[in-house]
mmCIF file of the C-alpha atoms, coordinates in Angstrom:
data_MODEL
# 
_entry.id   MODEL 
# 
loop_
_atom_site.group_PDB 
_atom_site.id 
_atom_site.type_symbol 
_atom_site.label_atom_id 
_atom_site.label_alt_id 
_atom_site.label_comp_id 
_atom_site.label_asym_id 
_atom_site.label_entity_id 
_atom_site.label_seq_id 
_atom_site.pdbx_PDB_ins_code 
_atom_site.Cartn_x 
_atom_site.Cartn_y 
_atom_site.Cartn_z 
_atom_site.occupancy 
_atom_site.B_iso_or_equiv 
_atom_site.pdbx_formal_charge 
_atom_site.auth_seq_id 
_atom_site.auth_comp_id 
_atom_site.auth_asym_id 
_atom_site.auth_atom_id 
_atom_site.pdbx_PDB_model_num 
ATOM 1   C CA . MET A 1 1   ? 191.354 25.856 -32.411 1.00 0.00 ? 1   MET A CA 1 
ATOM 2   C CA . LYS A 1 2   ? 194.510 23.964 -31.363 1.00 0.00 ? 2   LYS A CA 1 
ATOM 3   C CA . LEU A 1 3   ? 195.065 23.338 -27.726 1.00 0.00 ? 3   LEU A CA 1 
ATOM 4   C CA . PRO A 1 4   ? 198.123 21.997 -25.894 1.00 0.00 ? 4   PRO A CA 1 
ATOM 5   C CA . THR A 1 5   ? 198.136 18.263 -25.232 1.00 0.00 ? 5   THR A CA 1 
ATOM 6   C CA . ASP A 1 6   ? 199.479 18.276 -21.726 1.00 0.00 ? 6   ASP A CA 1 
ATOM 7   C CA . VAL A 1 7   ? 196.096 17.520 -20.032 1.00 0.00 ? 7   VAL A CA 1 
ATOM 8   C CA . THR A 1 8   ? 192.969 15.678 -21.215 1.00 0.00 ? 8   THR A CA 1 
ATOM 9   C CA . PRO A 1 9   ? 190.028 18.076 -21.192 1.00 0.00 ? 9   PRO A CA 1 
ATOM 10  C CA . ARG A 1 10  ? 186.562 17.070 -20.033 1.00 0.00 ? 10  ARG A CA 1 
ATOM 11  C CA . PRO A 1 11  ? 184.566 15.592 -22.840 1.00 0.00 ? 11  PRO A CA 1 
ATOM 12  C CA . ASP A 1 12  ? 181.698 17.471 -24.442 1.00 0.00 ? 12  ASP A CA 1 
ATOM 13  C CA . ILE A 1 13  ? 178.799 15.305 -23.358 1.00 0.00 ? 13  ILE A CA 1 
ATOM 14  C CA . GLU A 1 14  ? 176.292 17.255 -25.453 1.00 0.00 ? 14  GLU A CA 1 
ATOM 15  C CA . ASP A 1 15  ? 178.366 16.598 -28.634 1.00 0.00 ? 15  ASP A CA 1 
ATOM 16  C CA . ILE A 1 16  ? 178.876 12.962 -27.748 1.00 0.00 ? 16  ILE A CA 1 
ATOM 17  C CA . LEU A 1 17  ? 175.113 12.507 -27.058 1.00 0.00 ? 17  LEU A CA 1 
ATOM 18  C CA . CYS A 1 18  ? 174.108 14.284 -30.280 1.00 0.00 ? 18  CYS A CA 1 
ATOM 19  C CA . ASP A 1 19  ? 176.324 11.787 -32.231 1.00 0.00 ? 19  ASP A CA 1 
ATOM 20  C CA . LEU A 1 20  ? 174.827 8.895  -30.456 1.00 0.00 ? 20  LEU A CA 1 
ATOM 21  C CA . PHE A 1 21  ? 171.164 10.156 -30.993 1.00 0.00 ? 21  PHE A CA 1 
ATOM 22  C CA . GLU A 1 22  ? 171.869 10.946 -34.658 1.00 0.00 ? 22  GLU A CA 1 
ATOM 23  C CA . LYS A 1 23  ? 172.868 7.339  -35.211 1.00 0.00 ? 23  LYS A CA 1 
ATOM 24  C CA . LYS A 1 24  ? 169.640 6.167  -33.606 1.00 0.00 ? 24  LYS A CA 1 
ATOM 25  C CA . ALA A 1 25  ? 167.463 8.776  -35.229 1.00 0.00 ? 25  ALA A CA 1 
ATOM 26  C CA . VAL A 1 26  ? 167.999 7.229  -38.791 1.00 0.00 ? 26  VAL A CA 1 
ATOM 27  C CA . GLU A 1 27  ? 165.975 4.151  -37.476 1.00 0.00 ? 27  GLU A CA 1 
ATOM 28  C CA . ILE A 1 28  ? 162.884 6.444  -36.759 1.00 0.00 ? 28  ILE A CA 1 
ATOM 29  C CA . ASP A 1 29  ? 160.386 7.434  -39.337 1.00 0.00 ? 29  ASP A CA 1 
ATOM 30  C CA . PRO A 1 30  ? 160.154 10.371 -39.841 1.00 0.00 ? 30  PRO A CA 1 
ATOM 31  C CA . THR A 1 31  ? 163.848 10.879 -38.941 1.00 0.00 ? 31  THR A CA 1 
ATOM 32  C CA . PRO A 1 32  ? 164.024 13.424 -35.991 1.00 0.00 ? 32  PRO A CA 1 
ATOM 33  C CA . VAL A 1 33  ? 166.420 16.533 -35.957 1.00 0.00 ? 33  VAL A CA 1 
ATOM 34  C CA . VAL A 1 34  ? 168.927 16.287 -33.153 1.00 0.00 ? 34  VAL A CA 1 
ATOM 35  C CA . VAL A 1 35  ? 170.009 19.625 -31.736 1.00 0.00 ? 35  VAL A CA 1 
ATOM 36  C CA . THR A 1 36  ? 171.355 21.277 -28.499 1.00 0.00 ? 36  THR A CA 1 
ATOM 37  C CA . GLU A 1 37  ? 169.132 24.358 -28.936 1.00 0.00 ? 37  GLU A CA 1 
ATOM 38  C CA . LEU A 1 38  ? 165.698 24.617 -30.475 1.00 0.00 ? 38  LEU A CA 1 
ATOM 39  C CA . PRO A 1 39  ? 165.932 26.568 -33.830 1.00 0.00 ? 39  PRO A CA 1 
ATOM 40  C CA . GLN A 1 40  ? 163.962 29.794 -34.070 1.00 0.00 ? 40  GLN A CA 1 
ATOM 41  C CA . ASP A 1 41  ? 161.949 28.425 -36.960 1.00 0.00 ? 41  ASP A CA 1 
ATOM 42  C CA . TYR A 1 42  ? 161.142 25.155 -35.207 1.00 0.00 ? 42  TYR A CA 1 
ATOM 43  C CA . GLU A 1 43  ? 157.412 25.248 -35.857 1.00 0.00 ? 43  GLU A CA 1 
ATOM 44  C CA . PHE A 1 44  ? 158.097 24.619 -39.571 1.00 0.00 ? 44  PHE A CA 1 
ATOM 45  C CA . THR A 1 45  ? 160.293 21.611 -38.856 1.00 0.00 ? 45  THR A CA 1 
ATOM 46  C CA . ILE A 1 46  ? 157.850 19.953 -36.554 1.00 0.00 ? 46  ILE A CA 1 
ATOM 47  C CA . GLN A 1 47  ? 155.128 19.898 -39.287 1.00 0.00 ? 47  GLN A CA 1 
ATOM 48  C CA . ASP A 1 48  ? 157.226 17.040 -40.835 1.00 0.00 ? 48  ASP A CA 1 
ATOM 49  C CA . ARG A 1 49  ? 159.869 15.895 -38.308 1.00 0.00 ? 49  ARG A CA 1 
ATOM 50  C CA . PRO A 1 50  ? 160.241 15.745 -34.573 1.00 0.00 ? 50  PRO A CA 1 
ATOM 51  C CA . ILE A 1 51  ? 163.077 17.777 -32.851 1.00 0.00 ? 51  ILE A CA 1 
ATOM 52  C CA . ILE A 1 52  ? 165.121 16.157 -30.124 1.00 0.00 ? 52  ILE A CA 1 
ATOM 53  C CA . THR A 1 53  ? 166.996 18.442 -27.944 1.00 0.00 ? 53  THR A CA 1 
ATOM 54  C CA . ILE A 1 54  ? 169.885 17.451 -25.723 1.00 0.00 ? 54  ILE A CA 1 
ATOM 55  C CA . ARG A 1 55  ? 171.196 19.916 -23.136 1.00 0.00 ? 55  ARG A CA 1 
ATOM 56  C CA . LYS A 1 56  ? 173.588 19.604 -20.265 1.00 0.00 ? 56  LYS A CA 1 
ATOM 57  C CA . THR A 1 57  ? 171.981 21.571 -17.368 1.00 0.00 ? 57  THR A CA 1 
ATOM 58  C CA . THR A 1 58  ? 174.678 21.005 -14.676 1.00 0.00 ? 58  THR A CA 1 
ATOM 59  C CA . GLY A 1 59  ? 177.216 18.489 -13.424 1.00 0.00 ? 59  GLY A CA 1 
ATOM 60  C CA . SER A 1 60  ? 179.216 17.556 -10.455 1.00 0.00 ? 60  SER A CA 1 
ATOM 61  C CA . GLY A 1 61  ? 182.745 17.784 -11.962 1.00 0.00 ? 61  GLY A CA 1 
ATOM 62  C CA . THR A 1 62  ? 185.033 14.772 -11.769 1.00 0.00 ? 62  THR A CA 1 
ATOM 63  C CA . THR A 1 63  ? 185.523 11.888 -9.379  1.00 0.00 ? 63  THR A CA 1 
ATOM 64  C CA . ASP A 1 64  ? 189.207 10.949 -9.201  1.00 0.00 ? 64  ASP A CA 1 
ATOM 65  C CA . HIS A 1 65  ? 189.595 12.717 -12.556 1.00 0.00 ? 65  HIS A CA 1 
ATOM 66  C CA . GLN A 1 66  ? 188.104 9.733  -14.436 1.00 0.00 ? 66  GLN A CA 1 
ATOM 67  C CA . VAL A 1 67  ? 184.272 10.020 -14.088 1.00 0.00 ? 67  VAL A CA 1 
ATOM 68  C CA . ASP A 1 68  ? 182.309 13.172 -15.064 1.00 0.00 ? 68  ASP A CA 1 
ATOM 69  C CA . ALA A 1 69  ? 178.712 13.204 -13.734 1.00 0.00 ? 69  ALA A CA 1 
ATOM 70  C CA . SER A 1 70  ? 176.442 15.285 -16.025 1.00 0.00 ? 70  SER A CA 1 
ATOM 71  C CA . PHE A 1 71  ? 172.764 16.208 -15.769 1.00 0.00 ? 71  PHE A CA 1 
ATOM 72  C CA . ILE A 1 72  ? 171.172 15.992 -19.105 1.00 0.00 ? 72  ILE A CA 1 
ATOM 73  C CA . GLU A 1 73  ? 167.752 17.351 -20.289 1.00 0.00 ? 73  GLU A CA 1 
ATOM 74  C CA . LEU A 1 74  ? 166.268 15.210 -23.166 1.00 0.00 ? 74  LEU A CA 1 
ATOM 75  C CA . ALA A 1 75  ? 163.384 16.836 -24.826 1.00 0.00 ? 75  ALA A CA 1 
ATOM 76  C CA . VAL A 1 76  ? 161.097 16.184 -27.752 1.00 0.00 ? 76  VAL A CA 1 
ATOM 77  C CA . VAL A 1 77  ? 159.110 18.791 -29.644 1.00 0.00 ? 77  VAL A CA 1 
ATOM 78  C CA . TYR A 1 78  ? 156.611 17.610 -32.159 1.00 0.00 ? 78  TYR A CA 1 
ATOM 79  C CA . ARG A 1 79  ? 153.209 18.458 -33.733 1.00 0.00 ? 79  ARG A CA 1 
ATOM 80  C CA . THR A 1 80  ? 151.040 16.450 -31.287 1.00 0.00 ? 80  THR A CA 1 
ATOM 81  C CA . ARG A 1 81  ? 151.169 15.486 -27.603 1.00 0.00 ? 81  ARG A CA 1 
ATOM 82  C CA . ARG A 1 82  ? 150.781 11.835 -28.413 1.00 0.00 ? 82  ARG A CA 1 
ATOM 83  C CA . GLU A 1 83  ? 153.587 11.688 -30.868 1.00 0.00 ? 83  GLU A CA 1 
ATOM 84  C CA . ALA A 1 84  ? 155.958 13.767 -28.607 1.00 0.00 ? 84  ALA A CA 1 
ATOM 85  C CA . TRP A 1 85  ? 155.266 11.486 -25.685 1.00 0.00 ? 85  TRP A CA 1 
ATOM 86  C CA . GLN A 1 86  ? 155.685 8.306  -27.737 1.00 0.00 ? 86  GLN A CA 1 
ATOM 87  C CA . LEU A 1 87  ? 159.042 9.358  -28.992 1.00 0.00 ? 87  LEU A CA 1 
ATOM 88  C CA . LEU A 1 88  ? 160.398 10.585 -25.693 1.00 0.00 ? 88  LEU A CA 1 
ATOM 89  C CA . ASN A 1 89  ? 159.266 7.473  -23.788 1.00 0.00 ? 89  ASN A CA 1 
ATOM 90  C CA . TYR A 1 90  ? 161.119 5.390  -26.406 1.00 0.00 ? 90  TYR A CA 1 
ATOM 91  C CA . LEU A 1 91  ? 164.212 7.404  -26.262 1.00 0.00 ? 91  LEU A CA 1 
ATOM 92  C CA . ALA A 1 92  ? 164.304 7.405  -22.476 1.00 0.00 ? 92  ALA A CA 1 
ATOM 93  C CA . ALA A 1 93  ? 164.018 3.597  -22.373 1.00 0.00 ? 93  ALA A CA 1 
ATOM 94  C CA . TRP A 1 94  ? 166.613 3.166  -25.072 1.00 0.00 ? 94  TRP A CA 1 
ATOM 95  C CA . LEU A 1 95  ? 169.032 5.556  -23.370 1.00 0.00 ? 95  LEU A CA 1 
ATOM 96  C CA . CYS A 1 96  ? 168.684 3.814  -20.060 1.00 0.00 ? 96  CYS A CA 1 
ATOM 97  C CA . SER A 1 97  ? 169.361 0.473  -21.782 1.00 0.00 ? 97  SER A CA 1 
ATOM 98  C CA . LEU A 1 98  ? 172.743 1.699  -22.804 1.00 0.00 ? 98  LEU A CA 1 
ATOM 99  C CA . GLU A 1 99  ? 174.347 1.703  -19.388 1.00 0.00 ? 99  GLU A CA 1 
ATOM 100 C CA . GLY A 1 100 ? 177.790 0.172  -19.455 1.00 0.00 ? 100 GLY A CA 1 
ATOM 101 C CA . ARG A 1 101 ? 177.685 -0.910 -23.050 1.00 0.00 ? 101 ARG A CA 1 
ATOM 102 C CA . ALA A 1 102 ? 177.177 2.236  -25.305 1.00 0.00 ? 102 ALA A CA 1 
ATOM 103 C CA . ASP A 1 103 ? 179.694 3.096  -27.956 1.00 0.00 ? 103 ASP A CA 1 
ATOM 104 C CA . MET A 1 104 ? 180.139 6.777  -27.075 1.00 0.00 ? 104 MET A CA 1 
ATOM 105 C CA . GLY A 1 105 ? 183.378 7.483  -28.977 1.00 0.00 ? 105 GLY A CA 1 
ATOM 106 C CA . PRO A 1 106 ? 186.031 8.686  -26.597 1.00 0.00 ? 106 PRO A CA 1 
ATOM 107 C CA . VAL A 1 107 ? 184.053 7.818  -23.299 1.00 0.00 ? 107 VAL A CA 1 
ATOM 108 C CA . ARG A 1 108 ? 182.130 4.964  -21.795 1.00 0.00 ? 108 ARG A CA 1 
ATOM 109 C CA . LEU A 1 109 ? 178.801 5.362  -20.171 1.00 0.00 ? 109 LEU A CA 1 
ATOM 110 C CA . ALA A 1 110 ? 179.444 4.016  -16.658 1.00 0.00 ? 110 ALA A CA 1 
ATOM 111 C CA . ALA A 1 111 ? 175.987 4.747  -15.183 1.00 0.00 ? 111 ALA A CA 1 
ATOM 112 C CA . ILE A 1 112 ? 172.679 6.414  -16.101 1.00 0.00 ? 112 ILE A CA 1 
ATOM 113 C CA . GLU A 1 113 ? 169.731 7.356  -13.895 1.00 0.00 ? 113 GLU A CA 1 
ATOM 114 C CA . GLU A 1 114 ? 166.500 8.900  -14.845 1.00 0.00 ? 114 GLU A CA 1 
ATOM 115 C CA . ILE A 1 115 ? 166.179 11.649 -12.203 1.00 0.00 ? 115 ILE A CA 1 
ATOM 116 C CA . LYS A 1 116 ? 163.022 13.294 -13.453 1.00 0.00 ? 116 LYS A CA 1 
ATOM 117 C CA . SER A 1 117 ? 160.453 11.219 -15.348 1.00 0.00 ? 117 SER A CA 1 
ATOM 118 C CA . PRO A 1 118 ? 158.888 12.699 -18.569 1.00 0.00 ? 118 PRO A CA 1 
ATOM 119 C CA . VAL A 1 119 ? 156.732 15.689 -18.043 1.00 0.00 ? 119 VAL A CA 1 
ATOM 120 C CA . MET A 1 120 ? 155.175 18.296 -20.430 1.00 0.00 ? 120 MET A CA 1 
ATOM 121 C CA . PRO A 1 121 ? 156.124 21.705 -19.139 1.00 0.00 ? 121 PRO A CA 1 
ATOM 122 C CA . LYS A 1 122 ? 154.238 24.942 -20.110 1.00 0.00 ? 122 LYS A CA 1 
ATOM 123 C CA . TRP A 1 123 ? 155.412 25.850 -23.580 1.00 0.00 ? 123 TRP A CA 1 
ATOM 124 C CA . VAL A 1 124 ? 155.221 29.041 -25.708 1.00 0.00 ? 124 VAL A CA 1 
ATOM 125 C CA . ASP A 1 125 ? 152.673 27.566 -28.025 1.00 0.00 ? 125 ASP A CA 1 
ATOM 126 C CA . PRO A 1 126 ? 150.463 24.816 -26.464 1.00 0.00 ? 126 PRO A CA 1 
ATOM 127 C CA . GLU A 1 127 ? 149.798 23.408 -29.910 1.00 0.00 ? 127 GLU A CA 1 
ATOM 128 C CA . HIS A 1 128 ? 153.522 22.478 -30.338 1.00 0.00 ? 128 HIS A CA 1 
ATOM 129 C CA . ARG A 1 129 ? 154.021 19.728 -27.737 1.00 0.00 ? 129 ARG A CA 1 
ATOM 130 C CA . ARG A 1 130 ? 157.319 19.695 -25.842 1.00 0.00 ? 130 ARG A CA 1 
ATOM 131 C CA . VAL A 1 131 ? 158.017 16.835 -23.335 1.00 0.00 ? 131 VAL A CA 1 
ATOM 132 C CA . GLN A 1 132 ? 161.170 16.365 -21.417 1.00 0.00 ? 132 GLN A CA 1 
ATOM 133 C CA . ALA A 1 133 ? 162.947 13.987 -18.987 1.00 0.00 ? 133 ALA A CA 1 
ATOM 134 C CA . ASP A 1 134 ? 166.157 14.516 -16.974 1.00 0.00 ? 134 ASP A CA 1 
ATOM 135 C CA . PHE A 1 135 ? 168.963 12.111 -16.533 1.00 0.00 ? 135 PHE A CA 1 
ATOM 136 C CA . ARG A 1 136 ? 172.190 11.814 -14.553 1.00 0.00 ? 136 ARG A CA 1 
ATOM 137 C CA . MET A 1 137 ? 174.926 10.333 -16.738 1.00 0.00 ? 137 MET A CA 1 
ATOM 138 C CA . ASP A 1 138 ? 178.263 9.231  -15.516 1.00 0.00 ? 138 ASP A CA 1 
ATOM 139 C CA . ILE A 1 139 ? 180.792 8.924  -18.132 1.00 0.00 ? 139 ILE A CA 1 
ATOM 140 C CA . ARG A 1 140 ? 184.328 7.509  -17.724 1.00 0.00 ? 140 ARG A CA 1 
ATOM 141 C CA . ARG A 1 141 ? 186.960 9.642  -19.405 1.00 0.00 ? 141 ARG A CA 1 
ATOM 142 C CA . PRO A 1 142 ? 189.812 8.094  -21.370 1.00 0.00 ? 142 PRO A CA 1 
ATOM 143 C CA . ARG A 1 143 ? 193.038 7.467  -19.283 1.00 0.00 ? 143 ARG A CA 1 
# 
């Protein structure tokens, strides 16, 4: 789709975060799959590889048209509780360490806050462990 260039649209934070997490995922063994929505056949994937889901749940719009505050749900689904927790705890710590210094393409991570620590919500199949944490991310838009 081609859009006019008279305004700068809000960045797609899910897309930006997927790119960032895909770069990090190659350092993890087995390499996780990074998605915004869990695939229907996820139970086959988690036999060999964890799945990381990234989803924007809401946001507060812009401040002075420069900063977007997004609320992000980061989740891991994997074959065991221990492995899912281990990966989510690592990813949460890594994500929080990026404040003010992450290369996020067209935007800069101005601030990040873990607003809900990792939990294991009820899931469709209790054998497939899903853990999640929620973050507020302020990203500075390009001028």
